[in-house]
Structures are given as C-alpha cells and as structure tokens.
Coordinates of C-alpha atoms and ligand atoms in Angstrom, one line a residue:
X1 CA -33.7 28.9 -7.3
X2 CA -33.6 25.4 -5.9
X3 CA -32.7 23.5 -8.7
X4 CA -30.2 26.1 -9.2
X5 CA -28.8 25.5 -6.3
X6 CA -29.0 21.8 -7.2
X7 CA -27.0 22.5 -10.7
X8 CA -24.5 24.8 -8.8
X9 CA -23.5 22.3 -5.7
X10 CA -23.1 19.4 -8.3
X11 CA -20.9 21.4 -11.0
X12 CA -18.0 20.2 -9.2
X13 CA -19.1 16.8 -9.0
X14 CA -19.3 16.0 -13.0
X15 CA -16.3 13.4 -12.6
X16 CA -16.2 10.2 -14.4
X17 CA -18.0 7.9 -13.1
X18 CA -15.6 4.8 -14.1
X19 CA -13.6 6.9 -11.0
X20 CA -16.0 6.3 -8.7
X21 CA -16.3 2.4 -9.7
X22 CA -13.5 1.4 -9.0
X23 CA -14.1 2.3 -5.0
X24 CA -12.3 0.1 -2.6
X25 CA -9.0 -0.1 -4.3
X26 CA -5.7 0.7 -2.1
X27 CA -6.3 4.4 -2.5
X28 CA -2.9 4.9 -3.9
X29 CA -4.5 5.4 -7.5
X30 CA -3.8 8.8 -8.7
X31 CA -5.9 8.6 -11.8
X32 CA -6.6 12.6 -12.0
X33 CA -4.5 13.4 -9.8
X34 CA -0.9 14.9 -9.8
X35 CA 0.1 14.9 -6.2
X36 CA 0.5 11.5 -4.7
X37 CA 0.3 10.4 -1.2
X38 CA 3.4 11.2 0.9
X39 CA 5.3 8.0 2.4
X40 CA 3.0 7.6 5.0
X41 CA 0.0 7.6 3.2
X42 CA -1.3 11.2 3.4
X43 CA -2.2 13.1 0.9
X44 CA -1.4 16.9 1.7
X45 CA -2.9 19.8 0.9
X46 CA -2.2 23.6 1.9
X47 CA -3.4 27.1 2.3
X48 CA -1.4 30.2 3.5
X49 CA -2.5 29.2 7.6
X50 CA -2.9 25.8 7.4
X51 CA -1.7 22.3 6.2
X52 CA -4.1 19.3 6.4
X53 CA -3.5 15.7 5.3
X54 CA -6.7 13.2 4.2
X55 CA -6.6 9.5 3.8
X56 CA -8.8 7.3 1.7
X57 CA -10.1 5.3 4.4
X58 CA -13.3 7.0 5.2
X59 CA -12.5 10.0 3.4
X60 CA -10.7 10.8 6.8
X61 CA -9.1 14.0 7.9
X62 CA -5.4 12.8 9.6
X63 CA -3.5 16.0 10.2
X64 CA -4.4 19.4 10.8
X65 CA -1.7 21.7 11.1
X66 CA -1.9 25.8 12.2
X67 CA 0.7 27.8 14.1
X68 CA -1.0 28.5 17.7
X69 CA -1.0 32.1 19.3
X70 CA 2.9 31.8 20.1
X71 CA 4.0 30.4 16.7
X72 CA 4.1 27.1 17.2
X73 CA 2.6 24.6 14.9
X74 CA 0.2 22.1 16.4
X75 CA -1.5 19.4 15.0
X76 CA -5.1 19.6 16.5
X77 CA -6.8 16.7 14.9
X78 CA -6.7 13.4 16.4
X79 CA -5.5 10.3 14.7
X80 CA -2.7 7.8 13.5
X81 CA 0.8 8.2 12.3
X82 CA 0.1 6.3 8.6
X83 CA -2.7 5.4 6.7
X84 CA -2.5 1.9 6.8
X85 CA -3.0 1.5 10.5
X86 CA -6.5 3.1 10.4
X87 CA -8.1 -0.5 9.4
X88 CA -5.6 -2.1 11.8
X89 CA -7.1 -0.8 14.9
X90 CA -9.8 -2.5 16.8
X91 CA -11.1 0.3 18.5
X92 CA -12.4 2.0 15.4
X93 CA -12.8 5.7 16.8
X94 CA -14.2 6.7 13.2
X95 CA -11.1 9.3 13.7
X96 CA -11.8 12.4 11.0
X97 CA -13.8 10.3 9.7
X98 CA -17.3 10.5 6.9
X99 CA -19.9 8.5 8.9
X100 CA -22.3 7.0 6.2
X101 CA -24.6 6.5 4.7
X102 CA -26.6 7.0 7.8
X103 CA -24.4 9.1 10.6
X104 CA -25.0 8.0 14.3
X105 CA -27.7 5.7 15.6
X106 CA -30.7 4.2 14.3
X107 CA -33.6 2.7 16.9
X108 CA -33.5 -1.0 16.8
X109 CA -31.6 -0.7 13.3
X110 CA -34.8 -0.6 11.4
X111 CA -36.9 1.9 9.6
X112 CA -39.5 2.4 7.3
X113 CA -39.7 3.6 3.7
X114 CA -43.4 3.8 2.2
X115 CA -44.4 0.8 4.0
X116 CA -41.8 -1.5 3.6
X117 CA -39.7 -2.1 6.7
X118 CA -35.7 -2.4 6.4
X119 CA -33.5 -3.9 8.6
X120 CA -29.6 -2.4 8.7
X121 CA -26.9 -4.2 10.7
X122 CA -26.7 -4.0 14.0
X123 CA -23.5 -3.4 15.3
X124 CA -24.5 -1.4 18.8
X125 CA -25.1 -2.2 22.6
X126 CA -25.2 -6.2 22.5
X127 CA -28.3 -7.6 24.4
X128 CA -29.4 -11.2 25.3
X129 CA -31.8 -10.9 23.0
X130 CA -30.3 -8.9 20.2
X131 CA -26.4 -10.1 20.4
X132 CA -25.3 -8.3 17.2
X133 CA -26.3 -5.2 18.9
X134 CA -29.5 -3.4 19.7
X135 CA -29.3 -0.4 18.0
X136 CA -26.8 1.2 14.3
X137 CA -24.1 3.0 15.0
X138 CA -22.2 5.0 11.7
X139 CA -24.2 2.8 8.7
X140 CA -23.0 -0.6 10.6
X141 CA -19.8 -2.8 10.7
X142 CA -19.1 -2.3 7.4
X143 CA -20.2 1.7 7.3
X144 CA -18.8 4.2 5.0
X145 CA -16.1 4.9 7.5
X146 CA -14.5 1.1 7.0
X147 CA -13.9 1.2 3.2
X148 CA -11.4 3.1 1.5
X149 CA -12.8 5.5 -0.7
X150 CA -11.6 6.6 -4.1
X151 CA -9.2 9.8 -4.5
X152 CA -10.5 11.2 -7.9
X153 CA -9.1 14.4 -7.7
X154 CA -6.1 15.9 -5.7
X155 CA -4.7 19.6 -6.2
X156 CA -2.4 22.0 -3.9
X157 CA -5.4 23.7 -1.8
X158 CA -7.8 20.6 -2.5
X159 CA -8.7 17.0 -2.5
X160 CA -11.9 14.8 -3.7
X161 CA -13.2 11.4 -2.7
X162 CA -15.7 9.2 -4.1
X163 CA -17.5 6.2 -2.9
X164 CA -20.4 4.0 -4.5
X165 CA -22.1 2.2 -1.8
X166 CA -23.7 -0.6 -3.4
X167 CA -28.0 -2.1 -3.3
X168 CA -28.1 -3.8 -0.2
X169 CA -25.0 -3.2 1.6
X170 CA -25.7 -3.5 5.3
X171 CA -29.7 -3.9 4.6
X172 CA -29.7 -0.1 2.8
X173 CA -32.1 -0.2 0.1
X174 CA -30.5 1.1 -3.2
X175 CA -27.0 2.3 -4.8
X176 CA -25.7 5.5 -3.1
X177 CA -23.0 7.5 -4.9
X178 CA -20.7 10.5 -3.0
X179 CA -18.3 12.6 -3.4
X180 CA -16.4 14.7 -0.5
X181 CA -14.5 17.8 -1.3
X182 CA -12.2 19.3 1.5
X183 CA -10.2 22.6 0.6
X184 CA -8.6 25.0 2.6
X185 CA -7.8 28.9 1.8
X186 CA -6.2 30.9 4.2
X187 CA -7.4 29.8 7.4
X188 CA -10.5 28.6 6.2
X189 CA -11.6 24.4 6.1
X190 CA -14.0 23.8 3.6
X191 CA -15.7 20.8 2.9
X192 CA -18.7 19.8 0.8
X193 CA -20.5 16.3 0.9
X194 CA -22.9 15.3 -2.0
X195 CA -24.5 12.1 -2.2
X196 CA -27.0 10.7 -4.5
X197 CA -29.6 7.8 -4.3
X198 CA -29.5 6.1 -7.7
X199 CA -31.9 3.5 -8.0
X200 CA -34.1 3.3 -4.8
X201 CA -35.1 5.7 -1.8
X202 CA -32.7 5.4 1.1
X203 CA -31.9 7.4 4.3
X204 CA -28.4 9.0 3.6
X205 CA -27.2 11.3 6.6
X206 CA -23.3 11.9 6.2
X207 CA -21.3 14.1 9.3
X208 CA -17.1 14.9 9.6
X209 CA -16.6 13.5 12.6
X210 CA -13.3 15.0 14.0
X211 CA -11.8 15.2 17.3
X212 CA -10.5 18.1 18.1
X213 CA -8.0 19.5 20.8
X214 CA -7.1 23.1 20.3
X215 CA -3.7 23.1 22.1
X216 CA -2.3 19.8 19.9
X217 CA -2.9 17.5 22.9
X218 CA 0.3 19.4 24.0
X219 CA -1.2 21.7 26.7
X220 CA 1.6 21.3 29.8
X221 CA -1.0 22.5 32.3
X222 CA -3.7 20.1 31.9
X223 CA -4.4 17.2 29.3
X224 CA -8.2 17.6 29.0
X225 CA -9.8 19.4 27.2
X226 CA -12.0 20.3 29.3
X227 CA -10.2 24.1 29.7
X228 CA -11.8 24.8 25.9
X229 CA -14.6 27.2 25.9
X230 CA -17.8 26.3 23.6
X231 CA -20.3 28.2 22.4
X232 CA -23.5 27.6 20.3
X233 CA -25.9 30.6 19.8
X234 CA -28.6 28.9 17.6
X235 CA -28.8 25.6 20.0
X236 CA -31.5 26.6 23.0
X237 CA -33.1 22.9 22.1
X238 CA -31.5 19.4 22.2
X239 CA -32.7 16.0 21.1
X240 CA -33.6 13.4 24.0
X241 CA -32.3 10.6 24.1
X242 CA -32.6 7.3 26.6
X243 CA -29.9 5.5 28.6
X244 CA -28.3 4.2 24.9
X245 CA -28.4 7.7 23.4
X246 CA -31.4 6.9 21.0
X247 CA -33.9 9.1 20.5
X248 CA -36.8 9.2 21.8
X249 CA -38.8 11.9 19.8
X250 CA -38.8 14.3 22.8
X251 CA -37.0 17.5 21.9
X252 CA -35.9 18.9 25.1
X253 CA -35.5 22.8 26.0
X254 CA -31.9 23.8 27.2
X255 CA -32.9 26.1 29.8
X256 CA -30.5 29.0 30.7
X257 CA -27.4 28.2 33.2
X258 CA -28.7 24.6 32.9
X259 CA -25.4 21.8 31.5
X260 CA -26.6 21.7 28.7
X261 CA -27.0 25.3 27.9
X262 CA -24.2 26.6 25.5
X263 CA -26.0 29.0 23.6
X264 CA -27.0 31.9 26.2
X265 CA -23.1 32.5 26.3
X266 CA -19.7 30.6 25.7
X267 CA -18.6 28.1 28.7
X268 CA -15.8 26.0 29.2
X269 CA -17.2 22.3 28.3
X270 CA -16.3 21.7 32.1
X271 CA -17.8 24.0 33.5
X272 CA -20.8 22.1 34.8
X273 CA -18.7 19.0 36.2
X274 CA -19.7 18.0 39.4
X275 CA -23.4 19.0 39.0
X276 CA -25.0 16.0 39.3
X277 CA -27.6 16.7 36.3
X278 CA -24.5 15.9 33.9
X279 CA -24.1 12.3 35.7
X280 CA -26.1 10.2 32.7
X281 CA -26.1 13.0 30.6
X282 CA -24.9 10.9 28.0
X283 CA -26.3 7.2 28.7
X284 CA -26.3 5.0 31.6
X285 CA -23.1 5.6 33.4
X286 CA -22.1 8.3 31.5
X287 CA -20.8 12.1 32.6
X288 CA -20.3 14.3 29.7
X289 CA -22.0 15.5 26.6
X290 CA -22.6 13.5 23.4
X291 CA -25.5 15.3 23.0
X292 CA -27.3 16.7 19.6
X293 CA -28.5 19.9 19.8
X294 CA -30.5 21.8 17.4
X295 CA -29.4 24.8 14.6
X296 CA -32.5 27.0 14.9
X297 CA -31.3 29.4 12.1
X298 CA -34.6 29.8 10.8
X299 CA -36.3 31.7 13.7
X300 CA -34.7 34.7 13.0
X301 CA -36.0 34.4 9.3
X302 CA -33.9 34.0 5.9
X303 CA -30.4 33.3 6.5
X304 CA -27.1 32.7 4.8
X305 CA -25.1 30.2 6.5
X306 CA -21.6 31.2 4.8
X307 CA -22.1 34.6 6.6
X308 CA -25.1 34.9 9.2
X309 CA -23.0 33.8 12.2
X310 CA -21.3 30.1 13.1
X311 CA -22.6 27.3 14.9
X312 CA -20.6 26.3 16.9
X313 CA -17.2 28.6 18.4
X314 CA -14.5 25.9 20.1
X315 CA -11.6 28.1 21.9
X316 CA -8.5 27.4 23.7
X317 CA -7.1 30.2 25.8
X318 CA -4.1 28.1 26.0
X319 CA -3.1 28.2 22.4
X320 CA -5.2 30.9 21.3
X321 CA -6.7 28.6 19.0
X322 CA -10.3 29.2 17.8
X323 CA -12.6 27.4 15.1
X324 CA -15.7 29.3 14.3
X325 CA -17.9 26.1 12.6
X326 CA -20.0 27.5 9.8
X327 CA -22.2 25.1 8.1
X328 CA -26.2 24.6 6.2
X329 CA -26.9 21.8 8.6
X330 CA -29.7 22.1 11.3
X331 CA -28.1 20.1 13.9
X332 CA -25.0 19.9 15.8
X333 CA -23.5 16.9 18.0
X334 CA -20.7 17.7 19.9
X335 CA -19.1 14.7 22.2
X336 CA -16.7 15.5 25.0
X337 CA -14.6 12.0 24.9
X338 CA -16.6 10.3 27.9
X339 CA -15.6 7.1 26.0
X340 CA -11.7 7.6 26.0
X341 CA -9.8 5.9 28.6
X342 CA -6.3 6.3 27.8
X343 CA -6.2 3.6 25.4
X344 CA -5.4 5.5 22.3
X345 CA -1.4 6.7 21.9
X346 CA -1.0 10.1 20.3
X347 CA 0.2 11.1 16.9
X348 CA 4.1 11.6 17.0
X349 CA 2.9 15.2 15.9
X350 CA 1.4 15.3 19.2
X351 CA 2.4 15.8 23.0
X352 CA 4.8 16.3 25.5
X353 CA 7.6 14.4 26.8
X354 CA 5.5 12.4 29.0
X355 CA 8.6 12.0 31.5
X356 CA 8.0 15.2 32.5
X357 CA 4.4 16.0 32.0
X358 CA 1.6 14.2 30.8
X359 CA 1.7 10.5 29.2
X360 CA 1.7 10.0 25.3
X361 CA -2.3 9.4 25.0
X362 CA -5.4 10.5 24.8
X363 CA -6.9 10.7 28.2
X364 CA -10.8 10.9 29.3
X365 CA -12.2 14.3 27.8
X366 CA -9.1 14.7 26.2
X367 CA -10.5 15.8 22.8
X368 CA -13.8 17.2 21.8
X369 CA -16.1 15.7 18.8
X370 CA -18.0 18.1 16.8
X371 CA -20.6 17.1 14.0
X372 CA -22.4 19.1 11.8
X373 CA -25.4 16.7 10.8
X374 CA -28.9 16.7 10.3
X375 CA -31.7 15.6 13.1
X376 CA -30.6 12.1 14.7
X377 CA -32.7 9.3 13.7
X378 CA -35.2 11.0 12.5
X379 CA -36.1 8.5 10.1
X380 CA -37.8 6.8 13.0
X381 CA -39.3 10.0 14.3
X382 CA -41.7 11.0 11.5
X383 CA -43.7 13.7 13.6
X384 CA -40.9 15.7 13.3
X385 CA -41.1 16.1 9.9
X386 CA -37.8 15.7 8.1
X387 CA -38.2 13.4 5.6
X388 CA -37.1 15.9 3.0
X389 CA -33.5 15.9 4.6
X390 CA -33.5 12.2 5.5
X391 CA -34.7 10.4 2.6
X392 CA -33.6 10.6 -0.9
X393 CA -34.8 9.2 -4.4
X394 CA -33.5 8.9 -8.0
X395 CA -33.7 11.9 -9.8
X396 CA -34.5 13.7 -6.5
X397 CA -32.7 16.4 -5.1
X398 CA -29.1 15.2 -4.0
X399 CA -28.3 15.0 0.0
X400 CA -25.8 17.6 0.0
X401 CA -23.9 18.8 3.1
X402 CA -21.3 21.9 3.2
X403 CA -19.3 23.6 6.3
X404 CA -16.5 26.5 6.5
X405 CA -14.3 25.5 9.9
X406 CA -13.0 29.1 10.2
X407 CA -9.8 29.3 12.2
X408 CA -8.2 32.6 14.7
X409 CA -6.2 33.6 17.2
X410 CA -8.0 34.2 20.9
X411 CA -6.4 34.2 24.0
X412 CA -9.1 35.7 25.9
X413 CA -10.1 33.0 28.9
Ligands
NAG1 C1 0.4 7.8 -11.3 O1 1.0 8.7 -12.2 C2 2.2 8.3 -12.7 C3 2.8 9.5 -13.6 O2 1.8 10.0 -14.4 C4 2.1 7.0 -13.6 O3 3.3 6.6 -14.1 C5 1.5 6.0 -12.7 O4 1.2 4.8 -13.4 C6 0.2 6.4 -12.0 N1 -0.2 5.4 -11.1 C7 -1.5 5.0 -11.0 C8 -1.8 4.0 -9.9 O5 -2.4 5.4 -11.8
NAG2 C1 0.9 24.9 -2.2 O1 0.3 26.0 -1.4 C2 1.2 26.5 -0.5 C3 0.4 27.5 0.4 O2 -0.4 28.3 -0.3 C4 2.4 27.2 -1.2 O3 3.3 27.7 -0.3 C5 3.1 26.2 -2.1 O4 4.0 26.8 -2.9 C6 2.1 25.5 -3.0 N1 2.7 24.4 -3.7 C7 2.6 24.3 -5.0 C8 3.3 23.1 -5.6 O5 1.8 25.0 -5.7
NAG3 C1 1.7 3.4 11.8 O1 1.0 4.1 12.9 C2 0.8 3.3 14.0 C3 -0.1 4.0 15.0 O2 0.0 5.4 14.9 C4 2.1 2.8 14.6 O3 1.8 2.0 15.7 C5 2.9 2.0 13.6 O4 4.2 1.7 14.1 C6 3.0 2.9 12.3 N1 3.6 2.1 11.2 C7 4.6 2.5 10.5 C8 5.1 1.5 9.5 O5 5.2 3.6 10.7
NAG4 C1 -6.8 1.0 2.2 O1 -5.8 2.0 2.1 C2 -4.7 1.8 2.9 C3 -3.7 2.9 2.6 O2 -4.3 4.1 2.5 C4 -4.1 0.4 2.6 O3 -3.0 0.2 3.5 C5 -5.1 -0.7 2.7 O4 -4.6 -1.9 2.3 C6 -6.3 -0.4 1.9 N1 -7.4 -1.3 2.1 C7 -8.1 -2.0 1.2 C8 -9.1 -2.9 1.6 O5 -7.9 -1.7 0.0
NAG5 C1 -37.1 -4.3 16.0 O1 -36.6 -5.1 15.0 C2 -37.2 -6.4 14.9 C3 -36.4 -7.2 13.9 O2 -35.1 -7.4 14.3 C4 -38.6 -6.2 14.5 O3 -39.2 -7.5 14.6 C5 -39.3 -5.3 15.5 O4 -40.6 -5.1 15.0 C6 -38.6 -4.0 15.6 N1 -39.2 -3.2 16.7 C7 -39.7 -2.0 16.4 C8 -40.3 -1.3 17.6 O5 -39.6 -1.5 15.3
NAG6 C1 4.2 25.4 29.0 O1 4.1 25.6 27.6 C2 4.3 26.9 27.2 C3 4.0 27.0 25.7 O2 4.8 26.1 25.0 C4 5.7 27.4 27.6 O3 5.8 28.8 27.3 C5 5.8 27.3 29.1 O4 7.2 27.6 29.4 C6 5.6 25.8 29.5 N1 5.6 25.7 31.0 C7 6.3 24.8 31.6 C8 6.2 24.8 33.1 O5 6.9 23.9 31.0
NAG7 C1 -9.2 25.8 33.6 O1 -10.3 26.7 33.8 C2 -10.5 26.9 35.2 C3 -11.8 27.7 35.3 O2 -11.8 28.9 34.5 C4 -9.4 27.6 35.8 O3 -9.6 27.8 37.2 C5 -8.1 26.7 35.6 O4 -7.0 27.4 36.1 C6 -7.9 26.4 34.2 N1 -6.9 25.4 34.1 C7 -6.0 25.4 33.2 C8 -4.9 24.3 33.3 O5 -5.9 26.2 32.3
NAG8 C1 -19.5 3.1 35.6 O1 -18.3 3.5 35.0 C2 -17.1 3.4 35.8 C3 -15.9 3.9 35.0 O2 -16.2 5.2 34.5 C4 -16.9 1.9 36.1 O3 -15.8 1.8 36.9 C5 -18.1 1.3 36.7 O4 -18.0 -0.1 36.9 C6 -19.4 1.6 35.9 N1 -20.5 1.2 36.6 C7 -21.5 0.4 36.1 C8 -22.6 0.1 37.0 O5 -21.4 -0.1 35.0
NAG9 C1 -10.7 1.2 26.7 O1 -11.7 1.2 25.8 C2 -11.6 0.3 24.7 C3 -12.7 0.7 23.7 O2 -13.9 0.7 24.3 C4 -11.7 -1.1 25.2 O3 -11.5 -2.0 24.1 C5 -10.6 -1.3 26.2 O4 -10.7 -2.6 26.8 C6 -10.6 -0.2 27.3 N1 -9.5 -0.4 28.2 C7 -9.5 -0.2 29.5 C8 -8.2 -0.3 30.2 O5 -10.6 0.0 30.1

C-alpha cells in the first residue's frame, strides 16, 4: 500500500530530468510548455471560481483571484505587481512562497545525521557572538525561496516547477530534486510537493507560505485582518518555543478559552488582544501568533485527509470569503503579520483609494500566514520521534507534501 502510494504520488513527476537541470535560468523557458508568461511575468492558470498566477522565483503563488460574496473579484494573496521585482526587494517576505529545503527555523543552524554534525547557514537573529545569525530561517540566504525554479510544465488549470538543489548548498548534505504541482478546479487550490534525496540523507521540510487577507486588503471598515475568524479542530497542542521562536522540545497543551485555543471553536484571530498572555506570544516583544500547532488527525483513528475534515477554516464575514485548508501534513503554522509595519505597498490589484480610507500598504496584522508543514525543527528534537518525516535517503521513500485550499462563500460573523 505504501509503495503504492509512493508509485502513485510520483506518476506525475516522470519529467525529464535535463528539465530539471537547467534550474536557475530566467524562468521564461517554456520547454514543455504552451502557455507563456503574461507581460508581467505570471504565468496564469484557471478554473471555473478562480484564477491564480505563479512565478518561478520560489515556485511562488503571486495572484489569487475569486469573486467575493457580492461579486466582486479580489485578489487575496499578498505580493508584487511583476516577477522581476521579487529578487529586487530587501525585505524578502518569502511572499507565496516554497520554503526549502528545510521550512522555518533550525536551533543554532546545526543538526545531526548518524553522528556526523552539519552546520547550515545562518541567516537569523544576529548575536555578538554569532553575527551571521544565531539560528536558520527558510534553508538560509540562499534558500529554495531565492532561486528561480524551473517551469517544466504549464497547462490551462495547472502548472509544474522543478528545482535541483545541489550537495552542499548552504551546508545541506546531498543533492535534493523537487517538483511542485499547483492546479485549481472549481474552487478548489491544489498543490502537491515531492522531493527526493539523491545521493546522501538530508532533512527536507518544504511549506506554501502565503499570506492571506480574505477581503483583498480592500475591507473599507478596517485594514487588519484581525476581523477573520480561524478555526483549527485537530490543533489542542502547540510547539513551544523560546524568546526567538525555536523550539524547545516542550509541546504545550492549548487549554480551552486560553489565546491560543482555536480548535474548541472558530474565533476571530483578534479576539484575545489585550490579554496579556498573547504579549510574547510570539518572541521577545512580540503580540500575535506565529505559532505551530499540531494536526492530531490520528487520535480519532484512520483517516483520509482529502475528505475527513480540514485543518484549518480562515473566514471573512466581510467578503464572505472562506478557505477550508485540507492537507496530509501533521502540523500547522499560522502567523498573524506581527512583523508588518507598513513597509510593504500593495498589489495594484489590491486596496482602496487611500485618500479616502485606508493607505496603499500592508499594515500590522494586515494579512494572515498559514503553513501546512511538518513538526518544526524536529530534526533537533529526536524524542519526538519524527525522523521518518524529517530525514530522507536515496532510494528511500520521497518527502512528499499535498493540500486542497477549498474555497466558499460565508457571511456568517
Ligand atoms: C517557446 O516556444 C516557442 C514556440 O514553440 C519557440 O519559438 C520558442 O523558441 C520557445 N522558447 C523557449 C525559451 O524555449
Ligand atoms: C481555461 O480555463 C477557463 C476556466 O475553466 C476557461 O474559461 C478557458 O476557456 C480556458 N482556456 C483555454 C485556452 O482552454
Ligand atoms: C514591478 O513591481 C514593483 C512592486 O510591486 C513596482 O515597484 C515596479 O514599478 C514594477 N515594475 C514594473 C516594470 O512594472
Ligand atoms: C528570475 O526570474 C525573473 C523573472 O521571473 C527574472 O527577472 C530574473 O532575472 C531571474 N533571475 C535569475 C537569477 O535568473
Ligand atoms: C552550535 O553551533 C556551533 C558551531 O557553530 C557548535 O560548536 C555548537 O556545538 C553548537 N551548539 C549546540 C548546542 O549544538
Ligand atoms: C464598503 O464596501 C462595501 C463593499 O464594497 C460597499 O458596499 C460599501 O458601500 C462601502 N462602504 C463605504 C462607507 O464606502
Ligand atoms: C470586528 O469584530 C468585532 C468583534 O466581533 C466587532 O465588534 C467589530 O465591529 C468588527 N469590526 C469590523 C470592522 O468588522
Ligand atoms: C518593542 O516593540 C515596539 C514596536 O512594536 C518598539 O517600539 C519597542 O522599542 C520594542 N521594545 C524593545 C525593548 O525592543
Ligand atoms: C519595517 O520592517 C522592515 C523589515 O523588517 C525594516 O527593514 C524596516 O526598517 C522597518 N521600517 C520601519 C519604519 O520600522
């Protein structure tokens, strides 16, 4: 059953590999492709409720487009106007981006694979003593999400990137070779992430990391998104973390009514502002949630994650926009833009007239980050036992990753 499962998620995947070689290239190569990139970049693609456009650079999703409760189209991702600026910006957001080849942090960017000790760029929380940074953020400086992968496949309703990520690149041990499938159907996202380890063992942890506001960052009430109501039913435990949001091997209980507590019923992310347990919540200084909780599918036995319930429900009353998050991963992250302060501009696809409402940018808790991933750093936590989702081998299983972003309308508050 498992290697059929193996067989099955790589079918898609049997694309030359000369493709995947020639990684790094502008991205405009449309070598088995026959739609090319639209003027500014994007490549399209479209189902009956939805149009979404990608960009090489980090396999990044740019657009989103869906008509809210009212008929009007919003674009709910955030991001930039072309392609091209993506690597122009300093601030790097990792905007719709694939984190890899090891997603969010890693303790004192080292770990350990049957003895030997690896060290990874560091590129994370300068110190005096460690003035590169004291911790890995997204696979380093040069991470997955900083490279222009390779567009080897492009249809209507679908699009596939590859990337090979050479031996050694940032301090990984080994070659890594992926390919990321987004397609939409109706108003369905898909997306499917397989990677492969092909000549040593290596962590790989991939994630989409999008940021999402519901009303199109065109809600005339407020500009926060703080009004959007989240929900996660499998998530009664959460990973703690110290002041820089590493782990430190505790996993923490989310008690009932408690900030942290999504999953006893849907809240509004705001709604536990102003208690003073969310003040550090998320690292020194820090008031808001980027916080990974746990999937616990498996306590209520066997389960099919296309159709045993999402993960994750984000809601706007305001547009009566809803994404139920479906996905096979046992963690979630979800980060409520504590880090934004008004320095980002929006898309042109985005906002108001900022004359008479809000201005033209992304504002604290403007947007909220959702990633489907596997346990944080838990290649430095091996008590809890998840080495067969962390580390990967030649001829091994593949890391693979899949997730259904499932869209409605509800305008319920
Ligand atoms: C893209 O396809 C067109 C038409 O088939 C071809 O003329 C062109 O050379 C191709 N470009 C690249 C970069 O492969
Ligand atoms: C692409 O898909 C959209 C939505 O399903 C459809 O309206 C459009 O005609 C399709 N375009 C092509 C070229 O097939
Ligand atoms: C590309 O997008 C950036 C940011 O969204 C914008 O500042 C820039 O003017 C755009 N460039 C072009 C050529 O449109
Ligand atoms: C990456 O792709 C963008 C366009 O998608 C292009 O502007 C840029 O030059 C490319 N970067 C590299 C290093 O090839
Ligand atoms: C942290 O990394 C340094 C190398 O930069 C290493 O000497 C040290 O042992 C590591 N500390 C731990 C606790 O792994
Ligand atoms: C706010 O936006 C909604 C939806 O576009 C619109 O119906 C309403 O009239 C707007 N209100 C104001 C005060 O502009
Ligand atoms: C946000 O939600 C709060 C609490 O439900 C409500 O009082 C407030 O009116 C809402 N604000 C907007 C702008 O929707
Ligand atoms: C805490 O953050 C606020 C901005 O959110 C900043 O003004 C203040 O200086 C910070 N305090 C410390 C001790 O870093
Ligand atoms: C906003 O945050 C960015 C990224 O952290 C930083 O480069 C910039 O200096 C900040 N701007 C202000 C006004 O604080």
């Amino acid at each position: 059953m498992r290697v059929k499962a193996c067989l099955a998620a790589l079918g898609t995947f049997l694309l030359p590999i000369t493709a995947a070689q020639s990684y790094g290239g502008t991205g405009s190569s449309n070598a088995s492709s026959s739609l090319a990139p639209d003027e500014h970049g994007f490549y399209w693609i479209y189902s009956e409720g939805l149009a979404a456009a990608f960009i090489p650079y980090g396999a990044s999703i740019a657009k989103l487009l869906i008509n809210d409760a009212w008929g009007i189209q919003r674009d709910i991702v955030a991001g930039f106007d072309n392609a091209s600026y993506y690597e122009i910006d300093k601030q790097h957001p990792h905007f719709g981006s694939v984190p890899g080849r090891y997603a969010n942090r890693i303790k004192n960017s080292t770990f350990e694979i049957d003895g030997v000790s690896y060290k990874v760029n560091a590129n994370e929380n300068p110190t005096a003593e460690a003035p590169d940074g004291a911790d890995t953020l997204h696979g380093g400086h040069n991470g997955w999400d900083y490279r222009n992968f390779t567009v080897v496949a492009h249809a209507n309703d679908s699009i596939t990137f590859s990337i090979v990520d050479p031996d050694g690149e940032q301090g990984f041990p080994g070659e890594v070779v992926s390919y990321v499938t987004y397609t939409v159907h109706d108003w369905t996202w898909d997306f499917k992430m397989v990677a492969l380890a092909t000549t040593k063992k290596t962590p790989i942890m991939l994630s989409s990391h999008t940021y999402w506001n519901l009303d199109g960052f065109s809600n005339n009430e407020t500009n926060t998104a703080l009004n959007h109501t989240f929900y996660m039913p499998y998530s009664g435990q959460r990973v703690g973390v110290d002041n820089i949001l590493i782990p430190t091997g505790d996993i923490l209980a989310n008690q009932p009514g408690s900030v942290n507590d999504f999953w006893s019923g849907p809240k509004q992310i705001g709604a536990s502002f102003g208690n003073p347990e969310l003040d550090g919540n998320c690292g020194f200084n820090c008031t808001g949630y980027d916080t990974c909780w746990l999937v616990n599918r498996a306590q209520n036995g066997p389960y099919d994650w296309r159709t045993d319930g999402f993960v994750a429900r984000l809601q706007s009353a305001w547009s009566g926009i809803q994404v139920d998050v479906y996905s096979d991963q046992e963690a979630f992250q979800m980060y409520s833009c504590n880090g934004q302060n008004g320095s980002m501009a929006l898309k042109t696809s985005q906002g108001l007239d900022d004359k008479e409402y809000f201005p033209r940018i992304i504002p604290q808790y403007g947007c909220v980050v959702m990633e489907v991933e596997d346990w944080i750093d838990a290649i430095n936590q091996p008590e809890w036992g998840r080495s067969s989702k962390q580390i990967y081998e030649p001829g091994g299983d593949p890391y693979i990753l899949q997730a259904s972003y499932r869209f409605s309308h509800n305008t319920t508050a």
